């Protein structure tokens, strides 16, 4: 019975993920000043304001999203993070957990 419950949970999670497979997180939720970039302050403010992470966790996640280390995250970097989460891009260090927590 426990094996079946585990399988059903995994199937439910995969179904939920598949339903959003073609969607990126809404960039405008993070880009509060609408300059086309997510600043460290914007990201940390969003994450702490929605209680998805404390400040140090949000800073650590932002650092992993900021692939070119210029202290901002572009839409391309966000797309690459989503691709890494989906397993279609192996050149980033963003994990599925990071991305899920970041939405």
PDB file of C-alpha atoms in Angstrom:
ATOM      1  CA  UNK A   1       0.000   0.000   0.000  1.00  0.00           C
ATOM      2  CA  UNK A   2       2.841   2.409   0.846  1.00  0.00           C
ATOM      3  CA  UNK A   3       4.446   1.797  -2.558  1.00  0.00           C
ATOM      4  CA  UNK A   4       1.178   2.611  -4.282  1.00  0.00           C
ATOM      5  CA  UNK A   5       0.775   5.827  -2.281  1.00  0.00           C
ATOM      6  CA  UNK A   6       4.306   6.876  -3.246  1.00  0.00           C
ATOM      7  CA  UNK A   7       3.591   6.166  -6.888  1.00  0.00           C
ATOM      8  CA  UNK A   8       0.345   8.135  -6.769  1.00  0.00           C
ATOM      9  CA  UNK A   9       2.108  11.121  -5.189  1.00  0.00           C
ATOM     10  CA  UNK A  10       4.830  11.034  -7.845  1.00  0.00           C
ATOM     11  CA  UNK A  11       2.223  10.787 -10.612  1.00  0.00           C
ATOM     12  CA  UNK A  12       0.282  13.729  -9.172  1.00  0.00           C
ATOM     13  CA  UNK A  13       3.420  15.854  -9.003  1.00  0.00           C
ATOM     14  CA  UNK A  14       4.403  14.985 -12.577  1.00  0.00           C
ATOM     15  CA  UNK A  15       0.904  15.837 -13.791  1.00  0.00           C
ATOM     16  CA  UNK A  16       1.039  19.195 -12.035  1.00  0.00           C
ATOM     17  CA  UNK A  17       4.447  19.972 -13.513  1.00  0.00           C
ATOM     18  CA  UNK A  18       3.382  18.904 -17.001  1.00  0.00           C
ATOM     19  CA  UNK A  19       0.467  21.312 -16.834  1.00  0.00           C
ATOM     20  CA  UNK A  20       2.929  24.196 -16.475  1.00  0.00           C
ATOM     21  CA  UNK A  21       5.733  22.836 -18.636  1.00  0.00           C
ATOM     22  CA  UNK A  22       5.546  25.599 -21.217  1.00  0.00           C
ATOM     23  CA  UNK A  23       5.188  28.469 -18.755  1.00  0.00           C
ATOM     24  CA  UNK A  24       7.893  30.695 -17.338  1.00  0.00           C
ATOM     25  CA  UNK A  25       7.462  32.363 -13.972  1.00  0.00           C
ATOM     26  CA  UNK A  26       5.926  35.808 -14.461  1.00  0.00           C
ATOM     27  CA  UNK A  27       9.011  37.998 -14.837  1.00  0.00           C
ATOM     28  CA  UNK A  28       7.037  41.119 -13.893  1.00  0.00           C
ATOM     29  CA  UNK A  29       6.366  39.711 -10.414  1.00  0.00           C
ATOM     30  CA  UNK A  30      10.066  40.146  -9.706  1.00  0.00           C
ATOM     31  CA  UNK A  31      10.951  43.118 -11.963  1.00  0.00           C
ATOM     32  CA  UNK A  32       9.187  45.737  -9.884  1.00  0.00           C
ATOM     33  CA  UNK A  33      10.733  48.798 -11.563  1.00  0.00           C
ATOM     34  CA  UNK A  34      10.041  47.373 -15.045  1.00  0.00           C
ATOM     35  CA  UNK A  35      13.613  47.889 -16.266  1.00  0.00           C
ATOM     36  CA  UNK A  36      13.855  44.423 -17.842  1.00  0.00           C
ATOM     37  CA  UNK A  37      16.084  43.056 -15.082  1.00  0.00           C
ATOM     38  CA  UNK A  38      15.516  41.548 -11.659  1.00  0.00           C
ATOM     39  CA  UNK A  39      17.791  43.202  -9.145  1.00  0.00           C
ATOM     40  CA  UNK A  40      19.028  41.471  -6.028  1.00  0.00           C
ATOM     41  CA  UNK A  41      16.864  43.793  -3.926  1.00  0.00           C
ATOM     42  CA  UNK A  42      13.757  43.044  -6.024  1.00  0.00           C
ATOM     43  CA  UNK A  43      14.272  39.293  -5.754  1.00  0.00           C
ATOM     44  CA  UNK A  44      15.022  39.316  -2.034  1.00  0.00           C
ATOM     45  CA  UNK A  45      12.078  41.634  -1.368  1.00  0.00           C
ATOM     46  CA  UNK A  46       9.721  39.350  -3.304  1.00  0.00           C
ATOM     47  CA  UNK A  47      10.950  36.178  -1.625  1.00  0.00           C
ATOM     48  CA  UNK A  48      10.905  37.559   1.912  1.00  0.00           C
ATOM     49  CA  UNK A  49       7.629  39.421   1.345  1.00  0.00           C
ATOM     50  CA  UNK A  50       5.878  36.247   0.186  1.00  0.00           C
ATOM     51  CA  UNK A  51       7.636  34.274   2.956  1.00  0.00           C
ATOM     52  CA  UNK A  52       9.102  31.819   0.462  1.00  0.00           C
ATOM     53  CA  UNK A  53      12.589  32.341   1.862  1.00  0.00           C
ATOM     54  CA  UNK A  54      14.426  34.262   4.517  1.00  0.00           C
ATOM     55  CA  UNK A  55      16.919  36.904   3.427  1.00  0.00           C
ATOM     56  CA  UNK A  56      20.002  34.669   3.402  1.00  0.00           C
ATOM     57  CA  UNK A  57      18.191  31.912   1.479  1.00  0.00           C
ATOM     58  CA  UNK A  58      16.904  34.436  -1.070  1.00  0.00           C
ATOM     59  CA  UNK A  59      20.391  35.906  -1.540  1.00  0.00           C
ATOM     60  CA  UNK A  60      21.876  32.448  -2.082  1.00  0.00           C
ATOM     61  CA  UNK A  61      19.214  31.584  -4.670  1.00  0.00           C
ATOM     62  CA  UNK A  62      19.622  34.905  -6.459  1.00  0.00           C
ATOM     63  CA  UNK A  63      23.359  34.283  -6.722  1.00  0.00           C
ATOM     64  CA  UNK A  64      22.677  30.957  -8.471  1.00  0.00           C
ATOM     65  CA  UNK A  65      20.186  32.584 -10.874  1.00  0.00           C
ATOM     66  CA  UNK A  66      22.622  35.412 -11.719  1.00  0.00           C
ATOM     67  CA  UNK A  67      24.640  33.383 -14.211  1.00  0.00           C
ATOM     68  CA  UNK A  68      26.830  36.234 -15.465  1.00  0.00           C
ATOM     69  CA  UNK A  69      27.344  37.583 -11.923  1.00  0.00           C
ATOM     70  CA  UNK A  70      26.354  41.159 -12.797  1.00  0.00           C
ATOM     71  CA  UNK A  71      23.983  41.452  -9.797  1.00  0.00           C
ATOM     72  CA  UNK A  72      20.859  41.285 -11.976  1.00  0.00           C
ATOM     73  CA  UNK A  73      18.831  38.458 -13.519  1.00  0.00           C
ATOM     74  CA  UNK A  74      17.641  38.917 -17.089  1.00  0.00           C
ATOM     75  CA  UNK A  75      14.697  37.168 -18.712  1.00  0.00           C
ATOM     76  CA  UNK A  76      17.245  34.976 -20.512  1.00  0.00           C
ATOM     77  CA  UNK A  77      18.840  33.944 -17.222  1.00  0.00           C
ATOM     78  CA  UNK A  78      15.392  33.177 -15.834  1.00  0.00           C
ATOM     79  CA  UNK A  79      14.586  31.110 -18.943  1.00  0.00           C
ATOM     80  CA  UNK A  80      17.864  29.228 -18.560  1.00  0.00           C
ATOM     81  CA  UNK A  81      17.025  28.537 -14.909  1.00  0.00           C
ATOM     82  CA  UNK A  82      13.654  27.123 -15.997  1.00  0.00           C
ATOM     83  CA  UNK A  83      15.394  25.026 -18.657  1.00  0.00           C
ATOM     84  CA  UNK A  84      17.801  23.691 -16.030  1.00  0.00           C
ATOM     85  CA  UNK A  85      14.858  22.857 -13.784  1.00  0.00           C
ATOM     86  CA  UNK A  86      13.247  20.968 -16.659  1.00  0.00           C
ATOM     87  CA  UNK A  87      16.502  19.156 -17.343  1.00  0.00           C
ATOM     88  CA  UNK A  88      16.985  20.652 -20.799  1.00  0.00           C
ATOM     89  CA  UNK A  89      20.009  22.835 -19.996  1.00  0.00           C
ATOM     90  CA  UNK A  90      23.026  21.457 -18.161  1.00  0.00           C
ATOM     91  CA  UNK A  91      25.217  24.572 -17.980  1.00  0.00           C
ATOM     92  CA  UNK A  92      23.659  26.184 -14.888  1.00  0.00           C
ATOM     93  CA  UNK A  93      23.720  25.346 -11.218  1.00  0.00           C
ATOM     94  CA  UNK A  94      20.034  26.038 -10.556  1.00  0.00           C
ATOM     95  CA  UNK A  95      18.176  23.111  -9.043  1.00  0.00           C
ATOM     96  CA  UNK A  96      14.513  22.198  -9.316  1.00  0.00           C
ATOM     97  CA  UNK A  97      14.094  23.056  -5.646  1.00  0.00           C
ATOM     98  CA  UNK A  98      15.585  26.503  -6.149  1.00  0.00           C
ATOM     99  CA  UNK A  99      13.259  27.293  -9.004  1.00  0.00           C
ATOM    100  CA  UNK A 100      10.152  25.951  -7.338  1.00  0.00           C
ATOM    101  CA  UNK A 101      10.945  28.003  -4.260  1.00  0.00           C
ATOM    102  CA  UNK A 102      11.571  31.008  -6.447  1.00  0.00           C
ATOM    103  CA  UNK A 103       8.158  31.103  -8.079  1.00  0.00           C
TER     104      UNK A 103
END
